[in-house]
Coordinates of C-alpha atoms and ligand atoms in Angstrom, one line a residue:
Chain O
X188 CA 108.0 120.1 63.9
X189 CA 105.5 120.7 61.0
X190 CA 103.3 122.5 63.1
X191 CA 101.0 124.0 60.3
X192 CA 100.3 121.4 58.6
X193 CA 99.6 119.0 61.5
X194 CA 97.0 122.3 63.0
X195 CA 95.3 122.2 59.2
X196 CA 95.0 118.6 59.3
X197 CA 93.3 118.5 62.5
X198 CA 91.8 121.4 61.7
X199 CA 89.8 119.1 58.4
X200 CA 89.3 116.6 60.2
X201 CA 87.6 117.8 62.8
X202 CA 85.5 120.0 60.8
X203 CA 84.4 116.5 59.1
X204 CA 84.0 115.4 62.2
X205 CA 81.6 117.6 63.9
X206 CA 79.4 117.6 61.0
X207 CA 79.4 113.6 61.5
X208 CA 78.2 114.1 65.3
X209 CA 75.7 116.7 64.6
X210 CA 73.9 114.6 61.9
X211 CA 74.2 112.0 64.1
X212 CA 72.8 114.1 67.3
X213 CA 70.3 115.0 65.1
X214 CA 69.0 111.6 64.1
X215 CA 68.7 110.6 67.6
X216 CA 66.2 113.0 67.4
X217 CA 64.4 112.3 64.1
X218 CA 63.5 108.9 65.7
X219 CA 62.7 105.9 63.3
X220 CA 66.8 104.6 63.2
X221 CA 67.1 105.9 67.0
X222 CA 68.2 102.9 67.8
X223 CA 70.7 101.8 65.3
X224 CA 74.2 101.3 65.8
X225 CA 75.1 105.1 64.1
X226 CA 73.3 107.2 66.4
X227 CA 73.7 105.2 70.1
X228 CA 76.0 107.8 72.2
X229 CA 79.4 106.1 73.2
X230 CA 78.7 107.2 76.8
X231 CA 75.9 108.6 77.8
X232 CA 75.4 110.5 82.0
X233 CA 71.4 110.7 82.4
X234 CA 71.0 112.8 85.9
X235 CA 74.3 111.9 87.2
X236 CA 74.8 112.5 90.5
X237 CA 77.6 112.7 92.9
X238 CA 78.2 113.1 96.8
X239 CA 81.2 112.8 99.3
X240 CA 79.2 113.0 102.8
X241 CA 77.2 115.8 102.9
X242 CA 79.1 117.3 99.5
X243 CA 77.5 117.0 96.6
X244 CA 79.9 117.5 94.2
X245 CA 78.6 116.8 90.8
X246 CA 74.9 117.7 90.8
X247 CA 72.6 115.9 87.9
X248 CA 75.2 115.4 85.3
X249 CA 73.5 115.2 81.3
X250 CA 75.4 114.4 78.8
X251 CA 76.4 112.3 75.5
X252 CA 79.0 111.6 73.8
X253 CA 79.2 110.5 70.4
X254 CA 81.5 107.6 68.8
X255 CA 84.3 109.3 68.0
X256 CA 83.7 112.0 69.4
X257 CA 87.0 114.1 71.3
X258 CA 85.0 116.2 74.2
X259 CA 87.5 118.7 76.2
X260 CA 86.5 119.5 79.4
X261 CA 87.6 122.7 81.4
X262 CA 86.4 124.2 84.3
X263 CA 87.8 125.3 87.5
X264 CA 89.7 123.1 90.2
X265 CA 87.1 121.2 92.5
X266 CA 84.4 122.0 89.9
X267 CA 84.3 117.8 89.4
X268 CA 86.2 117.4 86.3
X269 CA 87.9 114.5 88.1
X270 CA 84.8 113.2 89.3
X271 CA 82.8 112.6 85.8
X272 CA 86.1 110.8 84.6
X273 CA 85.7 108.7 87.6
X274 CA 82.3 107.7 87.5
X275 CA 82.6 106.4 84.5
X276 CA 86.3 104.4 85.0
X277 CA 84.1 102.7 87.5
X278 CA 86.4 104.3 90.4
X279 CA 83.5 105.7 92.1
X280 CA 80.1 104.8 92.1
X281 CA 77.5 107.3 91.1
X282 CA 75.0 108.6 94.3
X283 CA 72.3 108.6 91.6
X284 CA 71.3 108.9 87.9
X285 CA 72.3 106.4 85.0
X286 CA 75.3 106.2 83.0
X287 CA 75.1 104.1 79.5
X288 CA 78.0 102.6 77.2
X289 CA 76.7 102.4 74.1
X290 CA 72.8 102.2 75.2
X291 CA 73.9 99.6 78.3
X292 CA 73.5 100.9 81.7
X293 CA 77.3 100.9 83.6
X294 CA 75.7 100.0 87.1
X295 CA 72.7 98.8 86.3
X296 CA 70.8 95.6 84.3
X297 CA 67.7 96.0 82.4
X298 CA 64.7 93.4 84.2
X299 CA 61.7 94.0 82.1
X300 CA 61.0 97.8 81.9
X301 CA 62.9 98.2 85.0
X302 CA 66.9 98.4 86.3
X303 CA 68.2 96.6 89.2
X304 CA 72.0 97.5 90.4
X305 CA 74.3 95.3 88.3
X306 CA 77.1 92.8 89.5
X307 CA 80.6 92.9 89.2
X308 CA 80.7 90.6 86.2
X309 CA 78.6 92.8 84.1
X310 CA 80.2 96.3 85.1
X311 CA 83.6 94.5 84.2
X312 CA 82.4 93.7 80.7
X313 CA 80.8 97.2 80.3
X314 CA 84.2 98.6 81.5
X315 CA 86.4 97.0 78.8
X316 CA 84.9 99.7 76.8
X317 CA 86.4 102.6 78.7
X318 CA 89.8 103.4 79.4
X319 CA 91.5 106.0 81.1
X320 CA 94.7 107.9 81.2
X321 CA 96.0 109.3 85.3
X322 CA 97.6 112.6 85.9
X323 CA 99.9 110.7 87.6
X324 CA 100.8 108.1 85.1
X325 CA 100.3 105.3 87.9
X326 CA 102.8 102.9 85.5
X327 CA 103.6 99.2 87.2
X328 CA 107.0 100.3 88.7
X329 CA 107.8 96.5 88.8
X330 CA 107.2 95.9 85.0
X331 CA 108.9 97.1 82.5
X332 CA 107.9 99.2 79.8
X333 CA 107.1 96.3 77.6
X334 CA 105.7 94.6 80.3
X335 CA 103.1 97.2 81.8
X336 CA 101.7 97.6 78.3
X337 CA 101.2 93.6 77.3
X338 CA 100.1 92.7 81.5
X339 CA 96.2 93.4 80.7
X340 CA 96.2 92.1 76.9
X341 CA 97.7 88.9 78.5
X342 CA 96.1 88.7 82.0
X343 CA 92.8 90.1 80.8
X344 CA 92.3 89.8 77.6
X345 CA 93.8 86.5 77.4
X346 CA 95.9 87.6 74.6
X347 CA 98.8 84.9 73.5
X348 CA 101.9 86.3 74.3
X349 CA 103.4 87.0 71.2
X350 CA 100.6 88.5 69.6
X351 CA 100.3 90.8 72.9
X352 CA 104.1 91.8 72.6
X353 CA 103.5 92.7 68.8
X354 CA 100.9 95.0 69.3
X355 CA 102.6 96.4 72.3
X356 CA 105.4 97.4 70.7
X357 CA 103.5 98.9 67.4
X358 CA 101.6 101.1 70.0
X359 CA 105.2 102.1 71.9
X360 CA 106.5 102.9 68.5
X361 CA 103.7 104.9 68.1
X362 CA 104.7 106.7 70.9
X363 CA 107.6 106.6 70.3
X364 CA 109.4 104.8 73.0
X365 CA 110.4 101.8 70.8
X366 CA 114.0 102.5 72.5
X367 CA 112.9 102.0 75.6
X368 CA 110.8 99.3 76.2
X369 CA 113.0 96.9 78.3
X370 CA 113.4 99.7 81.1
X371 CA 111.5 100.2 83.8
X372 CA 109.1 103.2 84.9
X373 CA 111.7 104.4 87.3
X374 CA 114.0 105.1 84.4
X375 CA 111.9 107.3 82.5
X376 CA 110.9 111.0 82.3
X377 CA 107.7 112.0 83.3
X378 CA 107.0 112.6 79.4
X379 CA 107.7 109.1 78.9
X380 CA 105.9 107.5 81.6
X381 CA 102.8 109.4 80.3
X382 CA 103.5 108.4 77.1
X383 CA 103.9 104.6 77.9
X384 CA 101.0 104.9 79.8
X385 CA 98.6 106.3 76.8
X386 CA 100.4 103.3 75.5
X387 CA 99.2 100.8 77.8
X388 CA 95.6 101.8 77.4
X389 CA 95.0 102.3 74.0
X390 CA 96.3 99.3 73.6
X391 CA 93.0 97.8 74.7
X392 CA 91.4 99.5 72.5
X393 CA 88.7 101.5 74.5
X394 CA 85.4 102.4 72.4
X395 CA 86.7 106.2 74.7
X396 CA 89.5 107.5 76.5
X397 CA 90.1 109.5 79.3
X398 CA 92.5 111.5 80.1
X399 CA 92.6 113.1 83.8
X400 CA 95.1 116.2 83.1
X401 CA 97.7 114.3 81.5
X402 CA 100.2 116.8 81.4
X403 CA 99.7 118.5 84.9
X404 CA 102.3 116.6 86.6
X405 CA 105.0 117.2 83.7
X406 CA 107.7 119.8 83.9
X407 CA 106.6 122.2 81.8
X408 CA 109.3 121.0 78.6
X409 CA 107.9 117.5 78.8
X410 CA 104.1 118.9 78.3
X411 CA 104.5 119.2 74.5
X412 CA 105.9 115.5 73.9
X413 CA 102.9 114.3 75.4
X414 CA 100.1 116.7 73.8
X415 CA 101.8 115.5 70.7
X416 CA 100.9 112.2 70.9
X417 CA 97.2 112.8 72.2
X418 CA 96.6 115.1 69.5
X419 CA 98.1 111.9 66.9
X420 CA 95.2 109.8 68.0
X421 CA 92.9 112.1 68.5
X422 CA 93.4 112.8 64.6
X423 CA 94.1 109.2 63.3
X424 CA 91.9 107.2 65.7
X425 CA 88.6 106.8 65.9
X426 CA 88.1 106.0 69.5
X427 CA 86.0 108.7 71.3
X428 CA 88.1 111.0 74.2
X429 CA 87.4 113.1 76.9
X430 CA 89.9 115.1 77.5
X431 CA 90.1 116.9 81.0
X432 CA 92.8 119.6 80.6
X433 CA 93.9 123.0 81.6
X434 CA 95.9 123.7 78.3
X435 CA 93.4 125.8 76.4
X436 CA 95.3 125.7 73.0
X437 CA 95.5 121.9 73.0
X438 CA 91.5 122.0 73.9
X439 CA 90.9 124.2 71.2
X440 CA 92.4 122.7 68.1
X441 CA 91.8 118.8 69.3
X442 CA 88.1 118.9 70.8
X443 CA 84.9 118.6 68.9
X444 CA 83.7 120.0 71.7
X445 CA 84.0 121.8 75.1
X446 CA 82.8 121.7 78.4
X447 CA 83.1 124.2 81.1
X448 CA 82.1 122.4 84.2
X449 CA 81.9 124.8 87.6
X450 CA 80.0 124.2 90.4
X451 CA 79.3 120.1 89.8
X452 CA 77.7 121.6 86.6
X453 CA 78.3 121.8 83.0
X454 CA 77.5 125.3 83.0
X455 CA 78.0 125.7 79.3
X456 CA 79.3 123.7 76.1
X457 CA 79.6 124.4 72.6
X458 CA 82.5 123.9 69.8
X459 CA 85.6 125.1 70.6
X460 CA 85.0 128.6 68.9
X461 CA 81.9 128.9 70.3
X462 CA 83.6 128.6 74.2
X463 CA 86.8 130.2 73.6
X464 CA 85.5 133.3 71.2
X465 CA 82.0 133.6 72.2
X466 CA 81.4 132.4 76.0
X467 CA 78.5 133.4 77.0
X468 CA 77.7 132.4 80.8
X469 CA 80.1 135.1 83.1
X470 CA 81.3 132.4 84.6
X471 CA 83.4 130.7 81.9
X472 CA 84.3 134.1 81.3
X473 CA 85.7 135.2 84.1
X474 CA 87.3 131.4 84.1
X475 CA 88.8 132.5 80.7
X476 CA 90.3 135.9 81.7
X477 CA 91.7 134.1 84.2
X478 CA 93.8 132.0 81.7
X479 CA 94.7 134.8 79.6
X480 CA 95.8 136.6 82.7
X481 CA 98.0 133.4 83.5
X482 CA 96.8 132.6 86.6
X483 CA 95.4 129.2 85.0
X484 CA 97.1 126.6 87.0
X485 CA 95.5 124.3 89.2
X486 CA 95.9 120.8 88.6
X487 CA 93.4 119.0 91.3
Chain H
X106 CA 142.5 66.3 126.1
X107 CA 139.9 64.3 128.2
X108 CA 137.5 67.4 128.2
X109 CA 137.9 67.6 124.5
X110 CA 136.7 63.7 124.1
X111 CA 134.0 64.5 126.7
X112 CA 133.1 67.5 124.8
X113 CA 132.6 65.9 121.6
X114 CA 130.8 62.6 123.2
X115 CA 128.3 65.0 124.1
X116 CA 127.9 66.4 120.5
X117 CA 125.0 64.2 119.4
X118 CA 122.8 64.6 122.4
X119 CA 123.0 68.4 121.1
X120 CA 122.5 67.4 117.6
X121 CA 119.2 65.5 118.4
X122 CA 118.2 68.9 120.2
X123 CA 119.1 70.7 117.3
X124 CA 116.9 68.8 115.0
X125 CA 114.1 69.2 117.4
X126 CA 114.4 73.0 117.4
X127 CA 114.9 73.4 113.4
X128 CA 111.6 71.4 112.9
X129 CA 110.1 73.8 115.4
X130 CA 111.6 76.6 114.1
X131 CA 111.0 75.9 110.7
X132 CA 107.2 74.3 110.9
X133 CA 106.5 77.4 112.9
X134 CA 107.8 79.4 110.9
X135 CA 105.7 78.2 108.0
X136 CA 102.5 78.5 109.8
X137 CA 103.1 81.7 111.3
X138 CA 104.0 83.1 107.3
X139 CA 101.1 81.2 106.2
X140 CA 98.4 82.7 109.4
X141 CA 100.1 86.5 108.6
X142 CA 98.8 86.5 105.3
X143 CA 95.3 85.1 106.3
X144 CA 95.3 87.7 109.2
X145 CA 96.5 90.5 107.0
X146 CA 94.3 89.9 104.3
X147 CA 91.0 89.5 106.4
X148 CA 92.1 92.7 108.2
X149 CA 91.7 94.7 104.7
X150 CA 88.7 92.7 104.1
X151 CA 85.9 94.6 103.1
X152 CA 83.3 92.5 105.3
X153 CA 83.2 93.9 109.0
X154 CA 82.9 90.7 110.6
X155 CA 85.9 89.5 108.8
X156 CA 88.2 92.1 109.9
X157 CA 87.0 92.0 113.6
X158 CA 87.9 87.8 113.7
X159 CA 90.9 89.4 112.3
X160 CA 91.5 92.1 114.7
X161 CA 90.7 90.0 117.8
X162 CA 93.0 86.8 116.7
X163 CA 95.9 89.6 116.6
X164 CA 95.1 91.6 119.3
X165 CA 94.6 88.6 121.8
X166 CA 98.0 86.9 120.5
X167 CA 100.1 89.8 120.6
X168 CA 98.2 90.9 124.4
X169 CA 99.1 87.3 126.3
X170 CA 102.7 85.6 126.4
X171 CA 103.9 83.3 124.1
X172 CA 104.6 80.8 127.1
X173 CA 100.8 81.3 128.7
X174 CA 99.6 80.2 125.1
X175 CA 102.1 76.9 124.7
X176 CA 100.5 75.8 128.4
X177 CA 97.3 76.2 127.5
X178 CA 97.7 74.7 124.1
X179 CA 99.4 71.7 125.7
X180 CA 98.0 71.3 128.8
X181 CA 94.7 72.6 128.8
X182 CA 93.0 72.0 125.4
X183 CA 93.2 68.4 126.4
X184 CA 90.8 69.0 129.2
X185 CA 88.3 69.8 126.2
X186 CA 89.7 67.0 124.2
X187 CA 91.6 68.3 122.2
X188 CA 95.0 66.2 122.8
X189 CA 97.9 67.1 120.3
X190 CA 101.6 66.4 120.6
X191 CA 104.0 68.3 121.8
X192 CA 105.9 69.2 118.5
X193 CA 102.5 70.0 117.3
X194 CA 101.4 71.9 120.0
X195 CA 104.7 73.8 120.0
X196 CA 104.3 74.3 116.1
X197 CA 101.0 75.8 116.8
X198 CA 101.6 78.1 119.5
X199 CA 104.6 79.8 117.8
X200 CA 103.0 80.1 114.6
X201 CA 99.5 81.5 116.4
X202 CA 102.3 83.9 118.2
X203 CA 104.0 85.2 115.5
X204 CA 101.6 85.1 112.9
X205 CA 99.6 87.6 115.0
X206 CA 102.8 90.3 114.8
X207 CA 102.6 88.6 110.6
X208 CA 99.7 89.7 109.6
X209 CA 100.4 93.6 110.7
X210 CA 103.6 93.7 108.6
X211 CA 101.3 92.0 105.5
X212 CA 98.7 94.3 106.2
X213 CA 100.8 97.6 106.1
X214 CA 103.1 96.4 103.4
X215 CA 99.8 96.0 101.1
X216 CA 98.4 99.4 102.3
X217 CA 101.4 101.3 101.3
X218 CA 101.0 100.1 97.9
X219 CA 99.5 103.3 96.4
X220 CA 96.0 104.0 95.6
X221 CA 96.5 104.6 91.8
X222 CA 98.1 101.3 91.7
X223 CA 94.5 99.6 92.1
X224 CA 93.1 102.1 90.1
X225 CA 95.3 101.9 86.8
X226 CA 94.7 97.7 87.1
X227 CA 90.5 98.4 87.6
X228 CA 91.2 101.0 84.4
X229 CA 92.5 97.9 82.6
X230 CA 89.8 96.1 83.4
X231 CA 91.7 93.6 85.8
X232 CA 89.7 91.1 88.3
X233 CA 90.4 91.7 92.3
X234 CA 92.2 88.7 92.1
X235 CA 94.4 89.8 89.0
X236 CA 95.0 93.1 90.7
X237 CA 95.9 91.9 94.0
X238 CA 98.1 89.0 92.3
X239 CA 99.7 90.7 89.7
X240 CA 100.0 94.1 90.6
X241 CA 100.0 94.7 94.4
X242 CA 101.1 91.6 95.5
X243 CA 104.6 92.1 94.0
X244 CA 105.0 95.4 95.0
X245 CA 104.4 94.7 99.2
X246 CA 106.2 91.8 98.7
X247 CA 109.7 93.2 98.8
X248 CA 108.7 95.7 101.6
X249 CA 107.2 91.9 104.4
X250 CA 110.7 90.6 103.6
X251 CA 113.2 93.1 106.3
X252 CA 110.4 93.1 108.7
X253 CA 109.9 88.9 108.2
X254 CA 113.3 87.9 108.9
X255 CA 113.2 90.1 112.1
X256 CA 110.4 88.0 113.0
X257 CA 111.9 84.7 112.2
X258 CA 114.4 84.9 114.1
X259 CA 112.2 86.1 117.0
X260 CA 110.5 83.2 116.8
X261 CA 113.5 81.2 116.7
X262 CA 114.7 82.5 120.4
X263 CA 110.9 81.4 121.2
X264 CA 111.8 78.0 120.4
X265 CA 113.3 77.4 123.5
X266 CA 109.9 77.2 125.1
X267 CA 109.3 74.3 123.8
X268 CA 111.2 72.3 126.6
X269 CA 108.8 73.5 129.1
X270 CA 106.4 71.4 127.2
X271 CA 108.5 68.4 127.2
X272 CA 110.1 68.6 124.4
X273 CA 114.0 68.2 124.2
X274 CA 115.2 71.4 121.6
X275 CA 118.5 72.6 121.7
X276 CA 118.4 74.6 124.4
X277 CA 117.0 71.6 126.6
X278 CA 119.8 69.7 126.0
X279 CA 122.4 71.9 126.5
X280 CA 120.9 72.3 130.1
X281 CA 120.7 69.0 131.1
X282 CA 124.2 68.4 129.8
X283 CA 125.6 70.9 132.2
X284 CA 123.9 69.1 134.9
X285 CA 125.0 65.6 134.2
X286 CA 128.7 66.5 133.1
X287 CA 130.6 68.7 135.5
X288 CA 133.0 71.4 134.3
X289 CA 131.9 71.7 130.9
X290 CA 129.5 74.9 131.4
X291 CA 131.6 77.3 129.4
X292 CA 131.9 75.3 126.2
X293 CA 128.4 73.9 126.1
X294 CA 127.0 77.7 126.3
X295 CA 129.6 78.9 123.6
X296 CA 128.4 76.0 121.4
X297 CA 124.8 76.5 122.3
X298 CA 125.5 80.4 121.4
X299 CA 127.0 80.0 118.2
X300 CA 124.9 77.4 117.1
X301 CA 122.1 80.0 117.3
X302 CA 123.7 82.4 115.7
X303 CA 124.6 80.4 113.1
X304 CA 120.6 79.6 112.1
X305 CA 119.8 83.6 112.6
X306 CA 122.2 84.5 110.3
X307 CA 121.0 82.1 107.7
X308 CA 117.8 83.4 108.0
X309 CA 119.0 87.0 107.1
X310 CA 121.4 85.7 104.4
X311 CA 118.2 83.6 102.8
X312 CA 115.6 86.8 103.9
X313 CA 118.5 89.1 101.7
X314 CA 118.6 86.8 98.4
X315 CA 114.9 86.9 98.4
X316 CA 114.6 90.5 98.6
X317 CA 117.1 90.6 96.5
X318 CA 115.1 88.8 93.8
X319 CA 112.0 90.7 94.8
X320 CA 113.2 93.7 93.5
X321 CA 115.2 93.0 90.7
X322 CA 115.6 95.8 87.8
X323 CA 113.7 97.9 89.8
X324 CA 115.1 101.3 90.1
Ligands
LIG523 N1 87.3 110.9 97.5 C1 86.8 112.1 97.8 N2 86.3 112.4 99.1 C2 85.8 113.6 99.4 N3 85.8 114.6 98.5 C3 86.2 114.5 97.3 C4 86.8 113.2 96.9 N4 87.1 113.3 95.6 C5 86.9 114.6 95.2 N5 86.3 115.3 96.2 C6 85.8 116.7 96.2 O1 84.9 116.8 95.1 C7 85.1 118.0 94.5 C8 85.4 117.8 93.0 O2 86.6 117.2 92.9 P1 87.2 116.8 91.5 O3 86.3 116.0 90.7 O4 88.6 116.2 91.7 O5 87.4 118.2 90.8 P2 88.4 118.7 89.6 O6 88.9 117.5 89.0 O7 87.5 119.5 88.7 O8 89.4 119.5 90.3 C9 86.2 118.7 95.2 O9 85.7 119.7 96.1 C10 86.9 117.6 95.9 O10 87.5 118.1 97.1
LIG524 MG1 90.9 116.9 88.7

């Protein structure tokens, strides 16, 4: 592997990148062309709230993310990494606040000035937009590769059929499981069942991705196949991510940006220099000694 | 020789009672399939009234006898006027019967579909119907099939209820045979045992093709 280059590649682009999002953060704030097309967040969590029971486990979530935009999120296990992700896949519902998809309320319809809770026919279309990537892959085990990656184009996007099975095979060659697409899940490595699963959602084209800790479950040589691939799109496409991970070189050299979420809170975020070199809450540094001490795991 | 002849002279009367109990067997079987999935499906509704109909058509199936329910189907509906005939009185008791015990193995098979299953179809954007169609449907389908046949074939011993509401099914026959022919008690049971057996094992042999196409390529 050409590992240099790839790192100075990425490495440009993001640069270019983050100068992008920061004009474009700050013409949200300028005003006049607040509302135009360049400066609506992608996803946007206003006072995003979460409970189990009595738990509250993410407590008035704010945040936006920009088209485009590749957002790593760290923090300890149970701190409600999971949970953002979630909320948004539509997987759980929110016990308060708003989340937007570019400037349209997930679970909610504007009236007038006012919201009222949305039906299921509006978050569905608002959900197109979104698509998300399981720790635990979570392929069809009863359709093949080929198969799990053209069901929605067909079913839900009432793609024909041949047009579905081009693109489906363009993305798994992307991937590079263009061998493999007449098997089934159960054939497969875990590297390869992540990797047709990445397939299978980017193949809707999502305006954002997430991925849950995509590599947790792997064996530990099937981790670097599948960063690989995330780090490809993250550089080529320009679909925003969030990126939920515990591998803090991958975080570092893909993300525009970092969250460290403890607590149900995003305790502190900056670029990836800023959180790896210069944390400033103790928290995230004590979570970052931790690392370098190599008692990282956790994969809840 | 003679008993021979005789035996075979009373071949037809069994074959008429062997038509009766396949179309019981078979009718009942169809709306017992059909009842399990209605049951098993309201049971993982998300309404609470839908699940207790549910719940209380299985629980008060499975908690009385099979023979209690043909009587009162037969005999007593038609004091509130509801008359039906016997084949369709039979049909409807096994099927109530058995669909009951149904919908538990369509309820389970669907709930040990996992969770992330549902969740990967919602993250593709796919309808409730879509998801339950395409995605868990197939997947508890293999796993009703075992536990189906074992119920068919109960419900094919229940058949032979059905003569204690007049109607004439195999096993019917065979008993009024033995008491109009003398001598012949060994053969008719054999016959009537094999005969049986026969239909049972069909059903396994048809239950094992389907499973066997259920899960085809699936490693
Ligand atoms: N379905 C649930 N029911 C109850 N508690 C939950 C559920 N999902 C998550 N939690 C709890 O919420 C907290 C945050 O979980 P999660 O979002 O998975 O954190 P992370 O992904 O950062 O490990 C944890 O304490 C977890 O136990
Ligand atoms: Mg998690």
């Amino acid at each position: 592997m050409a590992l240099p280059k790839v790192l100075s590649r990425s490495e440009d682009t993001r640069k270019q990148r983050t100068q992008l999002i920061k004009k474009t953060q700050e013409g949200l704030k300028v005003g006049p062309n607040q509302r135009s097309a360049e400066t609506t967040p992608v996803v946007r969590y206003r006072g995003v709230k979460k409970s189990f029971g009595e738990v509250e486990v993410l407590k008035g979530i704010d945040l936006d993310i920009m088209p485009g935009e590749k957002v790593a999120v760290i923090g300890p296990s149970g701190s409600g990494k999971t949970t953002l992700a979630r909320l948004l896949m539509t997987l759980e519902r929110p016990s308060g606040g708003i989340i937007e998809v570019e400037g349209e309320p997930l679970y909610h319809k504007r009236v007038g000035e006012g919201l009222v809770p949305a039906d299921e026919r509006h978050i569905a279309r608002v959900r197109s937009k979104i698509g998300m990537v399981f720790q635990h892959f979570n392929l069809f085990p009863h359709r093949t590769v080929l198969q799990n990656v053209t069901e929605a184009p067909i079913h839900v996007k009432k793609m024909p059929r041949r047009l579905a099975e081009e693109k489906a095979r363009a993305m798994l060659e992307k991937v590079g499981l263009i061998e493999h697409i007449d098997k089934y899940p159960g054939q497969l490595s875990g590297g390869q069942k992540q990797r047709v699963a990445i397939a299978r959602a980017l193949v809707m084209e999502p305006k954002i991705m997430l991925f849950d800790e995509p590599t947790s479950a792997l064996d530990p040589e099937l981790v670097g196949e599948v960063l690989a691939v995330i780090k490809e799109i993250a550089e080529k496409g320009d679909m925003a991510m969030m990126l939920i991970t515990h591998e803090m070189q991958f975080a570092r050299e893909v993300a525009d940006r970092v969250l460290f979420t403890d607590g149900g809170k995003i305790v502190e975020q900056g670029t990836p220099e800023e959180i790896f070199e210069h944390p400033k809450s103790e928290r995230l540094q004590a979570f970052l000694a931790r690392f370098r001490n190599g008692f990282g795991g956790g994969s809840q | 020789m003679t008993s021979l002849e005789t035996l075979i002279s009373l071949l037809p009367t069994l074959m008429k009672g062997l038509v009766v109990t396949l179309e019981v067997f078979l009718l009942g079987s169809v709306v017992a399939a059909v009842l399990a999935f209605i049951a098993g499906l309201m049971r993982l509704s998300k309404f609470r009234i839908v699940r207790f109909l549910a719940a209380f058509y299985v629980e008060f199936f499975r908690g009385t006898s099979l023979l209690i329910q043909l009587f009162w189907i037969f005999y007593v509906l038609p004091f509130f006027g509801l008359d039906l005939s016997a084949l369709t009185a039979g049909v409807l008791a096994l099927g109530l019967n058995y669909g009951a015990y149904g919908s538990e193995v369509v309820r389970s098979a669907i709930l040990s579909v996992p969770r992330g299953q549902t969740e990967a179809a919602i993250a593709l954007n796919m309808s409730p119907v879509l998801r339950f169609r395409r995605i868990i449907l197939p997947q508890a389908w293999p796993l009703m099939i075992p536990p189906f046949g074992n119920l068919f074939i109960e419900l094919l011993k229940g058949t032979s209820l059905v003569s204690l509401i007049t109607l004439s099914d195999l096993t019917f026959q065979a008993m009024s045979l033995r008491t109009t022919v003398s001598k012949l008690e060994i053969p008719i049971f054999a016959l009537l045992l094999i005969i049986y057996f026969v239909i049972a094992y069909a059903v396994t042999l048809v239950m094992r093709a389907l499973e066997k196409k259920a899960t085809v390529g699936r490693a």
